[in-house]
Amino acid sequence: MRKVVLWLLVALVPVLALPDVALLTTSADYSGILGALEGDAEIGSVTYLDGRYSTPTVAELQAYACVLAYANYAWNNQSGMGDNLADYVDLGGSVVLGTAVFDTGGQWQLLGRITGDAAYSPLTQGGSSFSYTNLGSDSGHAIMDGVSSINNGFFWSMIDTESGAEWIADWANGYDLAAINANENCIGLNIYYDGAHDWTGDGYPLAVNSVNYLVDANKPVLETVAVQADTGVVILTFDKDTNEPTIDETNIDTVFALDDGTRGGGFGEVRALGLGASPAAPHSWLSGSGALGGAVWTDAATLEVTLSMDGGKPTLAVGDTVTVDGATVQLADVNNPCDSEATVTGDFGEWNVVPVSWGQIKHLD
């Protein structure tokens, strides 16, 4: 009789979600910058928001991890749009501003707090010029990675870096090209992204790098995963307030995937297993019977997980790597997902030790 071995494909963890961004513009020719954003491997969806005929609300902006805003024609509401962008930043969002939102005196200028308050826009406001210039010097900031030349920049504003902001690059004519504010939630790019631009070179990578930098700088980060001795409680601490998603036995092993060092292939890994077999899989938060004692957010940045020993203790161990799934845990008020890693620290102490007979103890291994 021939033995038949059945194999199952088991996805150990989900593929990382990618952040969604918005392209907010009063331009009618935005295909170039839209294509650059859509073609980047670190960006999920890109939504076009037309600022000529409507003014996106703060609630609408909260759906995106970052907004790139630039202008060619008049804004539907110059001041209202600028205030909405500033309110969005206050909630945890991030904004890249491009020409001609800095241009004084025109209907394409963004008004309101986003440009009127130096805590937001890192570039000043001034008149625009129509004369050719090239990329000048830069500070070596991360948004300049892969940006080696921008030539024949024709439409730019006569502006400088705001006091308190960080200068990143300038044009060869001496006016500033790029800067970032002190809170690292707004980048200003003194470059025109309408399809009618004359520049050649790395203008699009500069914009894409800026979006990715701000998304990473403002997403929540899992800072610590600490075992509380003798309690069976594990505390997960984030550096920013989160959306406090429900965590229970149905999702904890995917939202906070554990790796004891045996996983290969990272996120999205699929393993083939014999029927009835168990994967040589990373560890689990669940007990032998698949139970979890509970998971409660004690505040918006702190999750308290209580383990269970029902049917045998969980395989979670000090030294495991915890990887957040990049989808479930978001900023409290903005759709910017956490995808960071942290190492389990601490000591279980006597939590997994129970008496088995008079004068004896046994570890639940």
mmCIF file of C-alpha atoms in Angstrom:
data_model
loop_
_atom_site.group_PDB
_atom_site.id
_atom_site.type_symbol
_atom_site.label_atom_id
_atom_site.label_comp_id
_atom_site.label_asym_id
_atom_site.label_seq_id
_atom_site.Cartn_x
_atom_site.Cartn_y
_atom_site.Cartn_z
ATOM 1 C CA MET A 1 0.000 0.000 0.000
ATOM 2 C CA ARG A 2 1.403 3.332 -1.012
ATOM 3 C CA LYS A 3 1.702 5.875 1.751
ATOM 4 C CA VAL A 4 0.213 9.245 0.852
ATOM 5 C CA VAL A 5 1.646 12.298 2.553
ATOM 6 C CA LEU A 6 -0.484 15.414 2.458
ATOM 7 C CA TRP A 7 1.158 18.790 2.753
ATOM 8 C CA LEU A 8 -0.395 21.995 3.979
ATOM 9 C CA LEU A 9 0.783 25.511 3.328
ATOM 10 C CA VAL A 10 0.714 27.445 6.542
ATOM 11 C CA ALA A 11 1.097 31.195 6.539
ATOM 12 C CA LEU A 12 2.698 31.989 9.860
ATOM 13 C CA VAL A 13 2.196 35.747 9.750
ATOM 14 C CA PRO A 14 0.413 38.181 7.418
ATOM 15 C CA VAL A 15 2.157 40.286 4.831
ATOM 16 C CA LEU A 16 2.837 43.807 6.090
ATOM 17 C CA ALA A 17 0.268 46.429 5.170
ATOM 18 C CA LEU A 18 1.623 49.612 3.623
ATOM 19 C CA PRO A 19 0.714 53.181 4.588
ATOM 20 C CA ASP A 20 -1.814 55.062 2.481
ATOM 21 C CA VAL A 21 -0.952 58.591 1.393
ATOM 22 C CA ALA A 22 -2.826 61.457 -0.257
ATOM 23 C CA LEU A 23 -1.819 63.754 -3.118
ATOM 24 C CA LEU A 24 -3.565 67.075 -2.467
ATOM 25 C CA THR A 25 -3.181 69.567 -5.274
ATOM 26 C CA THR A 26 -4.802 72.285 -7.351
ATOM 27 C CA SER A 27 -2.951 71.075 -10.424
ATOM 28 C CA ALA A 28 -4.691 69.538 -13.418
ATOM 29 C CA ASP A 29 -1.509 67.737 -14.503
ATOM 30 C CA TYR A 30 -0.316 65.577 -11.626
ATOM 31 C CA SER A 31 0.307 62.238 -13.346
ATOM 32 C CA GLY A 32 4.087 62.381 -12.901
ATOM 33 C CA ILE A 33 4.154 62.808 -9.130
ATOM 34 C CA LEU A 34 1.188 60.448 -8.736
ATOM 35 C CA GLY A 35 3.023 57.745 -10.681
ATOM 36 C CA ALA A 36 6.185 58.244 -8.616
ATOM 37 C CA LEU A 37 4.254 57.766 -5.376
ATOM 38 C CA GLU A 38 2.275 54.798 -6.673
ATOM 39 C CA GLY A 39 5.440 53.123 -7.932
ATOM 40 C CA ASP A 40 7.223 53.208 -4.577
ATOM 41 C CA ALA A 41 7.450 49.872 -2.749
ATOM 42 C CA GLU A 42 7.011 51.473 0.691
ATOM 43 C CA ILE A 43 3.717 53.196 -0.117
ATOM 44 C CA GLY A 44 0.317 51.513 -0.246
ATOM 45 C CA SER A 45 -2.506 53.325 -1.998
ATOM 46 C CA VAL A 46 -2.287 56.915 -3.226
ATOM 47 C CA THR A 47 -5.482 58.990 -3.284
ATOM 48 C CA TYR A 48 -5.813 62.161 -5.331
ATOM 49 C CA LEU A 49 -7.586 65.000 -3.518
ATOM 50 C CA ASP A 50 -8.630 67.964 -5.686
ATOM 51 C CA GLY A 51 -8.151 71.195 -3.741
ATOM 52 C CA ARG A 52 -9.615 73.373 -6.515
ATOM 53 C CA TYR A 53 -13.263 72.487 -6.037
ATOM 54 C CA SER A 54 -13.427 71.243 -2.459
ATOM 55 C CA THR A 55 -11.612 71.542 0.859
ATOM 56 C CA PRO A 56 -10.882 68.088 2.350
ATOM 57 C CA THR A 57 -11.868 67.968 6.012
ATOM 58 C CA VAL A 58 -9.600 66.981 8.871
ATOM 59 C CA ALA A 59 -11.548 63.726 9.182
ATOM 60 C CA GLU A 60 -10.867 62.936 5.522
ATOM 61 C CA LEU A 61 -7.149 63.654 5.937
ATOM 62 C CA GLN A 62 -6.939 61.322 8.954
ATOM 63 C CA ALA A 63 -7.293 58.334 6.619
ATOM 64 C CA TYR A 64 -3.754 58.951 5.337
ATOM 65 C CA ALA A 65 -0.348 58.570 6.951
ATOM 66 C CA CYS A 66 0.996 61.529 4.980
ATOM 67 C CA VAL A 67 -0.323 64.247 2.651
ATOM 68 C CA LEU A 68 1.749 65.772 -0.155
ATOM 69 C CA ALA A 69 0.307 69.187 -1.070
ATOM 70 C CA TYR A 70 1.340 71.510 -3.898
ATOM 71 C CA ALA A 71 -0.435 74.066 -6.070
ATOM 72 C CA ASN A 72 -0.838 75.422 -9.563
ATOM 73 C CA TYR A 73 -4.339 76.911 -9.652
ATOM 74 C CA ALA A 74 -6.396 78.572 -6.914
ATOM 75 C CA TRP A 75 -7.397 76.703 -3.764
ATOM 76 C CA ASN A 76 -11.082 76.317 -3.007
ATOM 77 C CA ASN A 77 -10.360 77.758 0.438
ATOM 78 C CA GLN A 78 -6.791 78.932 1.034
ATOM 79 C CA SER A 79 -7.113 79.542 4.760
ATOM 80 C CA GLY A 80 -9.475 76.666 5.503
ATOM 81 C CA MET A 81 -7.221 74.166 3.734
ATOM 82 C CA GLY A 82 -4.160 75.447 5.569
ATOM 83 C CA ASP A 83 -5.882 75.215 8.938
ATOM 84 C CA ASN A 84 -7.188 71.719 8.191
ATOM 85 C CA LEU A 85 -3.678 70.540 7.337
ATOM 86 C CA ALA A 86 -2.338 72.010 10.583
ATOM 87 C CA ASP A 87 -5.120 70.337 12.597
ATOM 88 C CA TYR A 88 -4.303 67.047 10.867
ATOM 89 C CA VAL A 89 -0.637 67.425 11.830
ATOM 90 C CA ASP A 90 -1.691 68.132 15.430
ATOM 91 C CA LEU A 91 -3.480 64.753 15.456
ATOM 92 C CA GLY A 92 -0.353 62.893 14.343
ATOM 93 C CA GLY A 93 -0.386 63.330 10.577
ATOM 94 C CA SER A 94 2.479 64.563 8.430
ATOM 95 C CA VAL A 95 2.621 66.892 5.443
ATOM 96 C CA VAL A 96 5.008 67.528 2.548
ATOM 97 C CA LEU A 97 4.522 71.010 1.082
ATOM 98 C CA GLY A 98 5.639 71.818 -2.468
ATOM 99 C CA THR A 99 5.652 74.889 -4.697
ATOM 100 C CA ALA A 100 3.668 77.068 -5.102
ATOM 101 C CA VAL A 101 2.055 76.942 -1.669
ATOM 102 C CA PHE A 102 4.776 79.320 -0.367
ATOM 103 C CA ASP A 103 4.186 81.991 -3.023
ATOM 104 C CA THR A 104 2.855 85.207 -1.485
ATOM 105 C CA GLY A 105 0.064 87.133 -3.116
ATOM 106 C CA GLY A 106 -1.414 84.407 -5.282
ATOM 107 C CA GLN A 107 -4.520 82.260 -5.007
ATOM 108 C CA TRP A 108 -2.290 79.176 -5.136
ATOM 109 C CA GLN A 109 -0.639 80.132 -1.822
ATOM 110 C CA LEU A 110 -1.746 78.093 1.189
ATOM 111 C CA LEU A 111 -2.795 80.318 4.057
ATOM 112 C CA GLY A 112 -3.869 79.433 7.579
ATOM 113 C CA ARG A 113 -1.610 77.908 10.206
ATOM 114 C CA ILE A 114 0.190 75.392 7.970
ATOM 115 C CA THR A 115 2.250 78.210 6.386
ATOM 116 C CA GLY A 116 1.562 81.056 8.796
ATOM 117 C CA ASP A 117 2.981 79.279 11.849
ATOM 118 C CA ALA A 118 6.677 78.353 11.788
ATOM 119 C CA ALA A 119 5.927 75.328 13.980
ATOM 120 C CA TYR A 120 4.510 73.691 10.830
ATOM 121 C CA SER A 121 6.027 74.813 7.526
ATOM 122 C CA PRO A 122 9.843 74.779 7.677
ATOM 123 C CA LEU A 123 10.146 77.233 4.773
ATOM 124 C CA THR A 124 9.306 80.929 4.721
ATOM 125 C CA GLN A 125 6.980 82.580 2.212
ATOM 126 C CA GLY A 126 7.984 84.844 -0.656
ATOM 127 C CA GLY A 127 7.509 85.708 -4.286
ATOM 128 C CA SER A 128 8.174 83.255 -7.098
ATOM 129 C CA SER A 129 10.751 83.459 -9.847
ATOM 130 C CA PHE A 130 10.883 82.097 -13.382
ATOM 131 C CA SER A 131 14.567 81.501 -14.040
ATOM 132 C CA TYR A 132 16.648 78.364 -14.348
ATOM 133 C CA THR A 133 18.726 76.962 -11.511
ATOM 134 C CA ASN A 134 20.180 73.616 -10.452
ATOM 135 C CA LEU A 135 20.508 71.654 -7.238
ATOM 136 C CA GLY A 136 23.058 73.249 -4.941
ATOM 137 C CA SER A 137 24.471 71.873 -1.690
ATOM 138 C CA ASP A 138 22.740 69.632 0.827
ATOM 139 C CA SER A 139 23.183 68.428 4.404
ATOM 140 C CA GLY A 140 23.194 64.692 3.669
ATOM 141 C CA HIS A 141 19.755 64.227 5.224
ATOM 142 C CA ALA A 142 17.983 60.927 4.516
ATOM 143 C CA ILE A 143 15.525 62.533 2.079
ATOM 144 C CA MET A 144 18.496 63.252 -0.192
ATOM 145 C CA ASP A 145 19.325 59.542 -0.616
ATOM 146 C CA GLY A 146 19.545 58.900 -4.360
ATOM 147 C CA VAL A 147 19.089 62.596 -5.135
ATOM 148 C CA SER A 148 22.238 63.594 -6.977
ATOM 149 C CA SER A 149 20.992 66.119 -9.500
ATOM 150 C CA ILE A 150 18.031 68.353 -10.223
ATOM 151 C CA ASN A 151 18.678 70.549 -13.232
ATOM 152 C CA ASN A 152 16.795 73.429 -14.869
ATOM 153 C CA GLY A 153 14.481 74.142 -11.986
ATOM 154 C CA PHE A 154 12.441 76.980 -13.486
ATOM 155 C CA PHE A 155 9.577 77.796 -11.097
ATOM 156 C CA TRP A 156 10.577 78.261 -7.451
ATOM 157 C CA SER A 157 9.955 80.691 -4.603
ATOM 158 C CA MET A 158 12.432 83.137 -3.135
ATOM 159 C CA ILE A 159 12.336 81.629 0.346
ATOM 160 C CA ASP A 160 14.562 80.394 3.146
ATOM 161 C CA THR A 161 14.452 77.949 6.053
ATOM 162 C CA GLU A 162 12.330 79.081 8.992
ATOM 163 C CA SER A 163 13.977 79.777 12.325
ATOM 164 C CA GLY A 164 14.008 76.576 14.365
ATOM 165 C CA ALA A 165 13.669 74.314 11.308
ATOM 166 C CA GLU A 166 16.457 72.179 9.845
ATOM 167 C CA TRP A 167 17.914 73.172 6.481
ATOM 168 C CA ILE A 168 18.371 70.213 4.130
ATOM 169 C CA ALA A 169 19.233 71.528 0.650
ATOM 170 C CA ASP A 170 19.359 74.648 -1.466
ATOM 171 C CA TRP A 171 19.255 75.658 -5.078
ATOM 172 C CA ALA A 172 22.490 76.811 -6.714
ATOM 173 C CA ASN A 173 21.073 80.355 -6.699
ATOM 174 C CA GLY A 174 21.136 80.396 -2.888
ATOM 175 C CA TYR A 175 17.424 80.012 -2.156
ATOM 176 C CA ASP A 176 16.458 77.001 -0.096
ATOM 177 C CA LEU A 177 15.088 73.857 -1.725
ATOM 178 C CA ALA A 178 14.243 71.594 1.231
ATOM 179 C CA ALA A 179 13.844 71.816 5.002
ATOM 180 C CA ILE A 180 12.123 69.947 7.833
ATOM 181 C CA ASN A 181 10.444 71.405 10.904
ATOM 182 C CA ALA A 182 11.622 70.738 14.456
ATOM 183 C CA ASN A 183 8.821 68.240 15.159
ATOM 184 C CA GLU A 184 9.667 66.235 12.020
ATOM 185 C CA ASN A 185 6.082 66.197 10.822
ATOM 186 C CA CYS A 186 6.337 68.697 7.965
ATOM 187 C CA ILE A 187 8.826 68.940 5.091
ATOM 188 C CA GLY A 188 8.938 71.857 2.677
ATOM 189 C CA LEU A 189 10.131 71.330 -0.914
ATOM 190 C CA ASN A 190 10.647 74.469 -3.002
ATOM 191 C CA ILE A 191 10.105 72.629 -6.280
ATOM 192 C CA TYR A 192 7.197 72.565 -8.736
ATOM 193 C CA TYR A 193 5.571 69.160 -9.275
ATOM 194 C CA ASP A 194 3.028 70.040 -11.960
ATOM 195 C CA GLY A 195 3.514 68.154 -15.214
ATOM 196 C CA ALA A 196 4.613 71.376 -16.908
ATOM 197 C CA HIS A 197 7.794 71.604 -14.824
ATOM 198 C CA ASP A 198 11.067 72.108 -16.665
ATOM 199 C CA TRP A 199 13.395 70.381 -14.216
ATOM 200 C CA THR A 200 15.120 67.104 -14.968
ATOM 201 C CA GLY A 201 16.798 64.672 -12.608
ATOM 202 C CA ASP A 202 15.790 63.461 -9.161
ATOM 203 C CA GLY A 203 12.870 65.693 -8.217
ATOM 204 C CA TYR A 204 10.448 62.797 -7.840
ATOM 205 C CA PRO A 205 12.740 60.692 -5.598
ATOM 206 C CA LEU A 206 13.093 63.772 -3.377
ATOM 207 C CA ALA A 207 9.308 63.900 -2.913
ATOM 208 C CA VAL A 208 8.931 60.149 -2.379
ATOM 209 C CA ASN A 209 11.807 60.104 0.121
ATOM 210 C CA SER A 210 10.165 62.962 1.999
ATOM 211 C CA VAL A 211 6.841 61.147 2.274
ATOM 212 C CA ASN A 212 8.484 57.935 3.459
ATOM 213 C CA TYR A 213 10.661 59.758 5.973
ATOM 214 C CA LEU A 214 7.680 61.475 7.599
ATOM 215 C CA VAL A 215 5.590 58.293 7.663
ATOM 216 C CA ASP A 216 8.390 56.454 9.458
ATOM 217 C CA ALA A 217 9.103 59.344 11.825
ATOM 218 C CA ASN A 218 5.496 59.586 12.973
ATOM 219 C CA LYS A 219 4.228 55.996 13.131
ATOM 220 C CA PRO A 220 3.886 54.385 16.568
ATOM 221 C CA VAL A 221 6.883 52.310 17.668
ATOM 222 C CA LEU A 222 6.776 49.301 19.991
ATOM 223 C CA GLU A 223 9.467 50.252 22.485
ATOM 224 C CA THR A 224 9.401 47.492 25.094
ATOM 225 C CA VAL A 225 7.859 44.076 25.771
ATOM 226 C CA ALA A 226 8.480 43.393 29.448
ATOM 227 C CA VAL A 227 7.586 40.238 31.401
ATOM 228 C CA GLN A 228 6.444 41.031 34.944
ATOM 229 C CA ALA A 229 8.030 38.485 37.295
ATOM 230 C CA ASP A 230 5.750 36.018 39.142
ATOM 231 C CA THR A 231 2.560 37.372 37.528
ATOM 232 C CA GLY A 232 2.179 35.942 34.027
ATOM 233 C CA VAL A 233 1.684 39.522 32.805
ATOM 234 C CA VAL A 234 3.524 41.040 29.836
ATOM 235 C CA ILE A 235 3.493 44.820 29.274
ATOM 236 C CA LEU A 236 3.843 46.189 25.727
ATOM 237 C CA THR A 237 4.714 49.879 25.596
ATOM 238 C CA PHE A 238 4.486 52.147 22.528
ATOM 239 C CA ASP A 239 6.089 55.559 22.095
ATOM 240 C CA LYS A 240 2.840 57.196 20.905
ATOM 241 C CA ASP A 241 -0.851 56.855 21.620
ATOM 242 C CA THR A 242 -2.478 54.139 19.527
ATOM 243 C CA ASN A 243 -5.989 53.319 18.328
ATOM 244 C CA GLU A 244 -6.204 50.661 21.103
ATOM 245 C CA PRO A 245 -7.398 47.764 18.905
ATOM 246 C CA THR A 246 -9.030 44.708 20.462
ATOM 247 C CA ILE A 247 -6.428 42.018 21.145
ATOM 248 C CA ASP A 248 -7.513 38.502 22.121
ATOM 249 C CA GLU A 249 -6.740 34.837 21.494
ATOM 250 C CA THR A 250 -7.967 35.094 17.896
ATOM 251 C CA ASN A 251 -5.394 37.642 16.737
ATOM 252 C CA ILE A 252 -2.552 38.118 19.226
ATOM 253 C CA ASP A 253 -0.208 35.671 17.489
ATOM 254 C CA THR A 254 -0.550 37.555 14.196
ATOM 255 C CA VAL A 255 -0.733 41.135 15.482
ATOM 256 C CA PHE A 256 2.293 40.542 17.739
ATOM 257 C CA ALA A 257 4.069 37.694 15.963
ATOM 258 C CA LEU A 258 6.730 35.947 18.050
ATOM 259 C CA ASP A 259 10.009 34.671 16.665
ATOM 260 C CA ASP A 260 12.231 32.474 18.781
ATOM 261 C CA GLY A 261 14.938 32.577 16.133
ATOM 262 C CA THR A 262 13.655 29.691 14.005
ATOM 263 C CA ARG A 263 11.614 31.662 11.514
ATOM 264 C CA GLY A 264 13.155 32.128 8.101
ATOM 265 C CA GLY A 265 11.831 34.378 5.383
ATOM 266 C CA GLY A 266 10.247 37.057 7.529
ATOM 267 C CA PHE A 267 6.764 38.424 7.016
ATOM 268 C CA GLY A 268 4.578 36.506 4.640
ATOM 269 C CA GLU A 269 6.568 33.309 5.189
ATOM 270 C CA VAL A 270 4.749 30.158 4.151
ATOM 271 C CA ARG A 271 5.792 26.701 5.391
ATOM 272 C CA ALA A 272 4.877 23.286 4.054
ATOM 273 C CA LEU A 273 3.811 20.797 6.717
ATOM 274 C CA GLY A 274 2.830 17.153 6.784
ATOM 275 C CA LEU A 275 -0.785 16.434 7.693
ATOM 276 C CA GLY A 276 -1.162 16.491 11.440
ATOM 277 C CA ALA A 277 2.271 17.984 11.918
ATOM 278 C CA SER A 278 3.144 21.211 13.666
ATOM 279 C CA PRO A 279 5.379 23.784 12.040
ATOM 280 C CA ALA A 280 8.810 24.381 13.424
ATOM 281 C CA ALA A 281 7.104 27.640 14.147
ATOM 282 C CA PRO A 282 7.872 30.699 16.195
ATOM 283 C CA HIS A 283 6.545 30.851 19.723
ATOM 284 C CA SER A 284 2.949 31.591 20.743
ATOM 285 C CA TRP A 285 1.234 33.823 23.293
ATOM 286 C CA LEU A 286 -1.435 31.162 23.803
ATOM 287 C CA SER A 287 -1.527 28.354 26.316
ATOM 288 C CA GLY A 288 -1.556 24.662 25.399
ATOM 289 C CA SER A 289 -5.349 24.824 25.001
ATOM 290 C CA GLY A 290 -5.198 28.019 22.903
ATOM 291 C CA ALA A 291 -6.233 30.290 25.771
ATOM 292 C CA LEU A 292 -5.206 33.816 26.697
ATOM 293 C CA GLY A 293 -5.805 35.290 30.112
ATOM 294 C CA GLY A 294 -6.685 38.678 28.635
ATOM 295 C CA ALA A 295 -5.350 41.814 26.956
ATOM 296 C CA VAL A 296 -6.269 45.289 28.211
ATOM 297 C CA TRP A 297 -5.091 48.740 27.165
ATOM 298 C CA THR A 298 -4.307 50.499 30.442
ATOM 299 C CA ASP A 299 -3.766 53.671 28.434
ATOM 300 C CA ALA A 300 -3.490 54.431 24.718
ATOM 301 C CA ALA A 301 0.222 53.551 24.642
ATOM 302 C CA THR A 302 0.296 50.557 27.030
ATOM 303 C CA LEU A 303 -1.110 47.051 26.484
ATOM 304 C CA GLU A 304 -1.221 44.639 29.427
ATOM 305 C CA VAL A 305 -1.366 40.996 28.333
ATOM 306 C CA THR A 306 -2.201 38.315 30.898
ATOM 307 C CA LEU A 307 -1.033 34.837 29.932
ATOM 308 C CA SER A 308 -2.847 31.606 30.679
ATOM 309 C CA MET A 309 -1.511 28.183 31.712
ATOM 310 C CA ASP A 310 -4.688 26.326 30.725
ATOM 311 C CA GLY A 311 -3.495 23.082 29.121
ATOM 312 C CA GLY A 312 0.167 24.095 29.448
ATOM 313 C CA LYS A 313 2.031 27.393 29.503
ATOM 314 C CA PRO A 314 2.576 29.530 26.377
ATOM 315 C CA THR A 315 5.809 29.102 24.450
ATOM 316 C CA LEU A 316 6.528 32.843 24.632
ATOM 317 C CA ALA A 317 10.022 33.239 26.056
ATOM 318 C CA VAL A 318 12.358 35.990 27.157
ATOM 319 C CA GLY A 319 14.564 36.848 24.179
ATOM 320 C CA ASP A 320 11.814 36.314 21.572
ATOM 321 C CA THR A 321 11.357 38.994 18.936
ATOM 322 C CA VAL A 322 7.900 40.566 18.743
ATOM 323 C CA THR A 323 6.978 41.992 15.321
ATOM 324 C CA VAL A 324 3.869 44.150 14.992
ATOM 325 C CA ASP A 325 1.850 43.306 11.889
ATOM 326 C CA GLY A 326 1.874 46.747 10.276
ATOM 327 C CA ALA A 327 -1.900 47.005 10.049
ATOM 328 C CA THR A 328 -3.780 46.564 13.319
ATOM 329 C CA VAL A 329 -2.047 48.990 15.686
ATOM 330 C CA GLN A 330 -2.337 52.521 14.311
ATOM 331 C CA LEU A 331 -1.784 56.015 15.594
ATOM 332 C CA ALA A 332 -4.669 57.091 17.815
ATOM 333 C CA ASP A 333 -6.159 59.515 15.290
ATOM 334 C CA VAL A 334 -4.349 58.916 11.993
ATOM 335 C CA ASN A 335 -4.124 55.849 9.782
ATOM 336 C CA ASN A 336 -0.382 55.269 10.214
ATOM 337 C CA PRO A 337 0.351 51.640 11.195
ATOM 338 C CA CYS A 338 3.030 50.275 13.513
ATOM 339 C CA ASP A 339 5.384 47.684 11.999
ATOM 340 C CA SER A 340 8.269 47.751 14.468
ATOM 341 C CA GLU A 341 10.021 45.026 16.465
ATOM 342 C CA ALA A 342 11.033 44.661 20.097
ATOM 343 C CA THR A 343 12.677 41.946 22.181
ATOM 344 C CA VAL A 344 10.912 40.287 25.109
ATOM 345 C CA THR A 345 12.750 41.173 28.318
ATOM 346 C CA GLY A 346 12.293 40.441 32.012
ATOM 347 C CA ASP A 347 11.876 37.251 34.027
ATOM 348 C CA PHE A 348 8.895 34.946 34.492
ATOM 349 C CA GLY A 349 10.076 34.223 38.031
ATOM 350 C CA GLU A 350 7.844 31.686 39.775
ATOM 351 C CA TRP A 351 4.816 32.243 37.536
ATOM 352 C CA ASN A 352 5.236 28.924 35.741
ATOM 353 C CA VAL A 353 6.024 26.973 38.896
ATOM 354 C CA VAL A 354 3.242 25.073 40.713
ATOM 355 C CA PRO A 355 3.281 22.568 43.589
ATOM 356 C CA VAL A 356 2.792 18.947 42.544
ATOM 357 C CA SER A 357 3.147 17.234 45.912
ATOM 358 C CA TRP A 358 4.278 18.010 49.447
ATOM 359 C CA GLY A 359 7.689 19.664 49.357
ATOM 360 C CA GLN A 360 7.953 19.490 45.561
ATOM 361 C CA ILE A 361 7.587 22.024 42.771
ATOM 362 C CA LYS A 362 7.466 21.584 39.040
ATOM 363 C CA HIS A 363 8.021 23.944 36.109
ATOM 364 C CA LEU A 364 5.261 23.885 33.507
ATOM 365 C CA ASP A 365 7.394 23.403 30.417
#
